[in-house]
Short mmCIF file of C-alpha atoms and ligand atoms in Angstrom, two decimals:
data_model
loop_
_atom_site.label_atom_id
_atom_site.label_comp_id
_atom_site.label_asym_id
_atom_site.label_seq_id
_atom_site.Cartn_x
_atom_site.Cartn_y
_atom_site.Cartn_z
CA UNK A 40 -175.08 17.83 148.70
CA UNK A 41 -172.56 17.22 151.46
CA UNK A 42 -169.68 18.73 153.38
CA UNK A 43 -166.96 16.31 154.46
CA UNK A 44 -164.22 17.11 156.99
CA UNK A 45 -161.45 14.59 156.48
CA UNK A 46 -159.63 14.63 159.83
CA UNK A 47 -157.10 12.13 158.46
CA UNK A 48 -154.07 11.37 160.72
CA UNK A 49 -151.45 11.71 157.97
CA UNK A 50 -153.03 14.90 156.64
CA UNK A 51 -153.22 16.38 160.15
CA UNK A 52 -149.54 15.53 160.75
CA UNK A 53 -148.43 17.20 157.51
CA UNK A 54 -150.81 20.13 157.98
CA UNK A 55 -149.24 20.87 161.37
CA UNK A 56 -145.86 21.17 159.63
CA UNK A 57 -147.44 23.61 157.15
CA UNK A 58 -149.06 25.64 159.93
CA UNK A 59 -145.71 26.15 161.70
CA UNK A 60 -144.51 29.68 160.91
CA UNK A 61 -140.90 28.39 160.87
CA UNK A 62 -141.64 26.07 157.92
CA UNK A 63 -140.01 27.40 154.74
CA UNK A 64 -141.21 27.35 151.14
CA UNK A 65 -139.61 24.01 150.22
CA UNK A 66 -141.17 22.06 153.08
CA UNK A 67 -144.47 23.94 152.77
CA UNK A 68 -144.75 22.96 149.08
CA UNK A 69 -143.71 19.39 149.68
CA UNK A 70 -146.27 18.83 152.42
CA UNK A 71 -149.05 20.48 150.37
CA UNK A 72 -148.17 18.20 147.48
CA UNK A 73 -148.33 15.10 149.69
CA UNK A 74 -151.60 16.20 151.29
CA UNK A 75 -153.07 16.80 147.83
CA UNK A 76 -152.52 13.13 146.97
CA UNK A 77 -154.28 12.01 150.13
CA UNK A 78 -157.11 14.45 149.51
CA UNK A 79 -157.46 13.33 145.89
CA UNK A 80 -158.10 9.77 147.04
CA UNK A 81 -160.88 10.97 149.36
CA UNK A 82 -162.42 13.53 146.99
CA UNK A 83 -162.71 11.05 144.12
CA UNK A 84 -164.37 8.33 146.21
CA UNK A 85 -167.89 9.16 145.04
CA UNK A 86 -167.20 9.59 141.31
CA UNK A 87 -169.84 7.77 139.27
CA UNK A 88 -168.94 4.57 137.42
CA UNK A 89 -170.44 2.60 134.57
CA UNK A 90 -170.01 -1.02 133.58
CA UNK A 91 -167.29 -1.93 131.10
CA UNK A 92 -166.68 -5.33 129.56
CA UNK A 93 -163.05 -6.35 129.88
CA UNK A 94 -161.20 -9.44 128.77
CA UNK A 95 -158.73 -10.55 131.41
CA UNK A 96 -156.07 -13.17 130.50
CA UNK A 97 -158.51 -15.68 132.04
CA UNK A 98 -162.03 -14.69 130.98
CA UNK A 99 -164.39 -11.85 130.17
CA UNK A 100 -165.88 -9.87 133.05
CA UNK A 101 -167.87 -6.73 133.71
CA UNK A 102 -165.49 -4.16 135.17
CA UNK A 103 -165.99 -0.46 135.86
CA UNK A 104 -164.87 2.82 134.33
CA UNK A 105 -165.48 6.46 135.22
CA UNK A 106 -168.59 7.87 133.56
CA UNK A 107 -167.18 11.34 132.92
CA UNK A 108 -163.84 13.04 132.22
CA UNK A 109 -162.25 14.71 135.25
CA UNK A 110 -161.26 18.39 135.16
CA UNK A 111 -159.17 19.92 137.95
CA UNK A 112 -159.61 23.65 138.42
CA UNK A 113 -157.08 25.38 140.68
CA UNK A 114 -158.06 28.85 141.85
CA UNK A 115 -154.95 30.98 141.18
CA UNK A 116 -152.55 31.31 142.68
CA UNK A 117 -152.50 29.07 145.72
CA UNK A 118 -154.70 26.37 144.14
CA UNK A 119 -151.74 25.53 141.87
CA UNK A 120 -150.05 23.95 144.88
CA UNK A 121 -152.65 21.15 144.88
CA UNK A 122 -152.56 20.32 141.17
CA UNK A 123 -149.53 18.00 140.98
CA UNK A 124 -150.74 15.89 143.91
CA UNK A 125 -154.20 15.49 142.37
CA UNK A 126 -152.65 14.69 138.97
CA UNK A 127 -150.50 12.00 140.57
CA UNK A 128 -153.72 10.21 141.59
CA UNK A 129 -155.84 11.17 138.54
CA UNK A 130 -153.23 11.33 135.76
CA UNK A 131 -155.82 11.52 132.97
CA UNK A 132 -157.39 14.68 134.48
CA UNK A 133 -157.53 17.79 132.34
CA UNK A 134 -156.73 21.09 134.04
CA UNK A 135 -158.63 24.37 133.76
CA UNK A 136 -157.43 27.55 135.45
CA UNK A 137 -159.33 30.39 137.07
CA UNK A 138 -157.75 33.46 138.66
CA UNK A 139 -159.74 35.34 141.29
CA UNK A 140 -158.66 38.62 142.92
CA UNK A 141 -160.51 40.94 145.26
CA UNK A 142 -161.52 44.27 143.71
CA UNK A 143 -160.02 46.93 145.98
CA UNK A 144 -163.08 49.18 145.65
CA UNK A 145 -166.01 46.76 145.76
CA UNK A 146 -164.15 44.12 147.83
CA UNK A 147 -165.87 41.53 145.59
CA UNK A 148 -163.76 38.73 144.07
CA UNK A 149 -163.32 39.26 140.33
CA UNK A 150 -162.08 36.85 137.68
CA UNK A 151 -158.78 37.94 136.09
CA UNK A 152 -157.92 34.79 134.14
CA UNK A 153 -159.78 31.75 132.86
CA UNK A 154 -158.96 28.89 130.51
CA UNK A 155 -160.88 25.61 130.49
CA UNK A 156 -160.95 22.39 128.48
CA UNK A 157 -164.05 22.15 126.27
CA UNK A 158 -165.45 19.09 128.08
CA UNK A 159 -166.47 21.22 131.10
CA UNK A 160 -170.23 20.67 130.59
CA UNK A 161 -169.99 16.88 130.87
CA UNK A 162 -167.01 16.54 133.25
CA UNK A 163 -166.60 15.91 136.94
CA UNK A 164 -165.01 19.21 137.92
CA UNK A 165 -162.85 19.37 141.06
CA UNK A 166 -162.11 22.95 142.12
CA UNK A 167 -159.05 23.13 144.38
CA UNK A 168 -157.82 25.87 146.71
CA UNK A 169 -155.90 25.41 149.98
CA UNK A 170 -157.87 28.12 151.82
CA UNK A 171 -161.63 28.60 152.23
CA UNK A 172 -161.82 31.75 154.37
CA UNK A 173 -164.87 33.98 153.73
CA UNK A 174 -165.61 31.61 150.84
CA UNK A 175 -165.96 34.59 148.49
CA UNK A 176 -163.27 33.47 146.02
CA UNK A 177 -164.47 29.89 145.81
CA UNK A 178 -168.17 30.82 145.59
CA UNK A 179 -167.49 33.28 142.75
CA UNK A 180 -165.17 30.83 140.95
CA UNK A 181 -167.82 28.10 141.13
CA UNK A 182 -170.52 30.50 139.88
CA UNK A 183 -168.31 31.40 136.90
CA UNK A 184 -167.55 27.75 136.16
CA UNK A 185 -171.28 26.95 136.26
CA UNK A 186 -171.93 29.81 133.81
CA UNK A 187 -169.53 28.04 131.43
CA UNK A 188 -171.64 24.89 131.65
CA UNK A 189 -170.15 22.80 134.47
CA UNK A 190 -172.78 20.69 136.25
CA UNK A 191 -170.95 18.19 138.41
CA UNK A 192 -168.70 20.13 140.77
CA UNK A 193 -166.71 19.32 143.89
CA UNK A 194 -164.67 21.80 145.93
CA UNK A 195 -161.57 20.56 147.78
CA UNK A 196 -159.87 22.82 150.32
CA UNK A 197 -157.13 22.16 152.83
CA UNK A 198 -158.29 24.49 155.61
CA UNK A 199 -161.80 25.85 155.94
CA UNK A 200 -163.36 28.47 158.20
CA UNK A 201 -166.98 28.02 159.31
CA UNK A 202 -167.90 31.24 157.44
CA UNK A 203 -166.59 29.83 154.14
CA UNK A 204 -168.26 26.46 154.61
CA UNK A 205 -171.58 28.21 155.33
CA UNK A 206 -171.28 30.39 152.22
CA UNK A 207 -170.61 27.45 149.90
CA UNK A 208 -173.47 25.44 151.43
CA UNK A 209 -175.79 28.43 150.97
CA UNK A 210 -174.75 29.58 147.48
CA UNK A 211 -173.88 26.18 145.99
CA UNK A 212 -175.91 23.49 147.77
CA UNK A 213 -175.36 21.19 144.75
CA UNK A 214 -171.55 21.20 145.24
CA UNK A 215 -169.81 18.57 147.36
CA UNK A 216 -167.31 20.26 149.67
CA UNK A 217 -164.32 18.46 151.14
CA UNK A 218 -162.08 20.21 153.67
CA UNK A 219 -159.10 18.49 155.26
CA UNK A 220 -159.52 20.53 158.45
CA UNK A 221 -162.15 22.89 159.79
CA UNK A 222 -160.61 25.75 161.79
CA UNK A 223 -162.13 28.02 164.40
CA UNK A 224 -162.93 31.38 162.80
CA UNK A 225 -161.74 34.34 160.72
CA UNK A 226 -159.85 37.27 162.20
CA UNK A 227 -160.63 40.92 161.43
CA UNK A 228 -158.37 40.76 158.33
CA UNK A 229 -160.20 37.75 156.92
CA UNK A 230 -157.41 35.29 157.78
CA UNK A 231 -158.29 31.84 159.07
CA UNK A 232 -157.55 31.31 162.78
CA UNK A 233 -155.40 29.39 163.57
CA UNK A 234 -154.90 28.74 159.82
CA UNK A 235 -151.47 28.82 158.22
CA UNK A 236 -151.18 32.44 157.11
CA UNK A 237 -151.21 33.50 153.46
CA UNK A 238 -151.08 30.26 151.49
CA UNK A 239 -150.10 31.84 148.16
CA UNK A 240 -147.27 33.84 149.67
CA UNK A 241 -145.91 30.86 151.61
CA UNK A 242 -146.18 28.59 148.58
CA UNK A 243 -144.45 30.96 146.16
CA UNK A 244 -142.07 32.66 148.61
CA UNK A 245 -143.61 36.10 148.09
CA UNK A 246 -144.18 36.95 151.75
CA UNK A 247 -142.58 40.16 153.07
C1 PRP B 1530 -156.35 33.02 148.98
C2 PRP B 1530 -156.74 31.59 148.88
C3 PRP B 1530 -158.16 31.67 148.39
C4 PRP B 1530 -158.66 32.93 149.05
C5 PRP B 1530 -159.50 32.57 150.23
O1 PRP B 1530 -156.02 33.54 147.75
O2 PRP B 1530 -155.90 30.83 148.08
O3 PRP B 1530 -158.27 31.74 146.99
O4 PRP B 1530 -157.51 33.65 149.53
O5 PRP B 1530 -160.10 33.70 150.77
P1 PRP B 1530 -161.67 33.90 150.73
O6 PRP B 1530 -162.30 32.58 151.05
O7 PRP B 1530 -161.91 34.93 151.80
O8 PRP B 1530 -162.03 34.38 149.36
P2 PRP B 1530 -155.54 35.06 147.57
O9 PRP B 1530 -156.74 35.93 147.29
O10 PRP B 1530 -154.68 35.46 148.73
O11 PRP B 1530 -154.70 35.01 146.25
P3 PRP B 1530 -153.34 34.20 145.93
O12 PRP B 1530 -153.69 32.74 145.92
O13 PRP B 1530 -152.96 34.73 144.60
O14 PRP B 1530 -152.32 34.53 146.99
N1 URA B 1531 -156.22 33.45 152.26
C1 URA B 1531 -155.13 32.85 152.78
O1 URA B 1531 -154.17 32.56 152.07
N2 URA B 1531 -155.11 32.59 154.09
C2 URA B 1531 -156.13 32.89 154.91
O2 URA B 1531 -156.06 32.61 156.11
C3 URA B 1531 -157.26 33.52 154.34
C4 URA B 1531 -157.29 33.78 153.01
#
């Protein structure tokens, strides 16, 4: 499918506030929430429609409605920071949750929590996570969601590294990927450069 880099002026403005190391939890959250709304508009642009007869106060016409239910799937924890913004734009969306953590011994991402609505196999599923670094968490989360029957999947990330984008394109060529910004590289600790640091810690105030 396709990878889209949004490069949207309002998103870039807000993202720069988030990148600033002086930005505190409140402002970080608020800007992520606002960016999520802008991203939701872009990510949902290609959702399939079907015809629907509607009676306006004037006459009958053929309007449009979404073909499938929409399911948002935040990857815990940091993905939670995108949910309210997406729900503001897609208020009828159901929400599934998936928790991914890196196994200290194998270094592979492992699922530690999952709960999904039962319409997953016929829904448009939008997986959300602010950071796509190595891509390991998102690739594993998508594989697990596919195992549960999901067929129509999009992945929306705020900041991507080239390594993560490559992994998703290689492992999940059927998934549409939308990143608000594509950064330069990963550092030796797997952090995105320039990035914004640890998204989960900054969002929940759990940094040292
Ligand atoms: C962050 C982020 C992604 C992952 C990206 O989560 O939210 O899920 O790292 O890294 P990757 O592309 O190399 O897998 P983290 O594992 O820090 O967990 P948290 O959201 O609970 O803080
Ligand atoms: N996870 C984050 O939160 N930030 C990064 O830069 C990489 C992974």
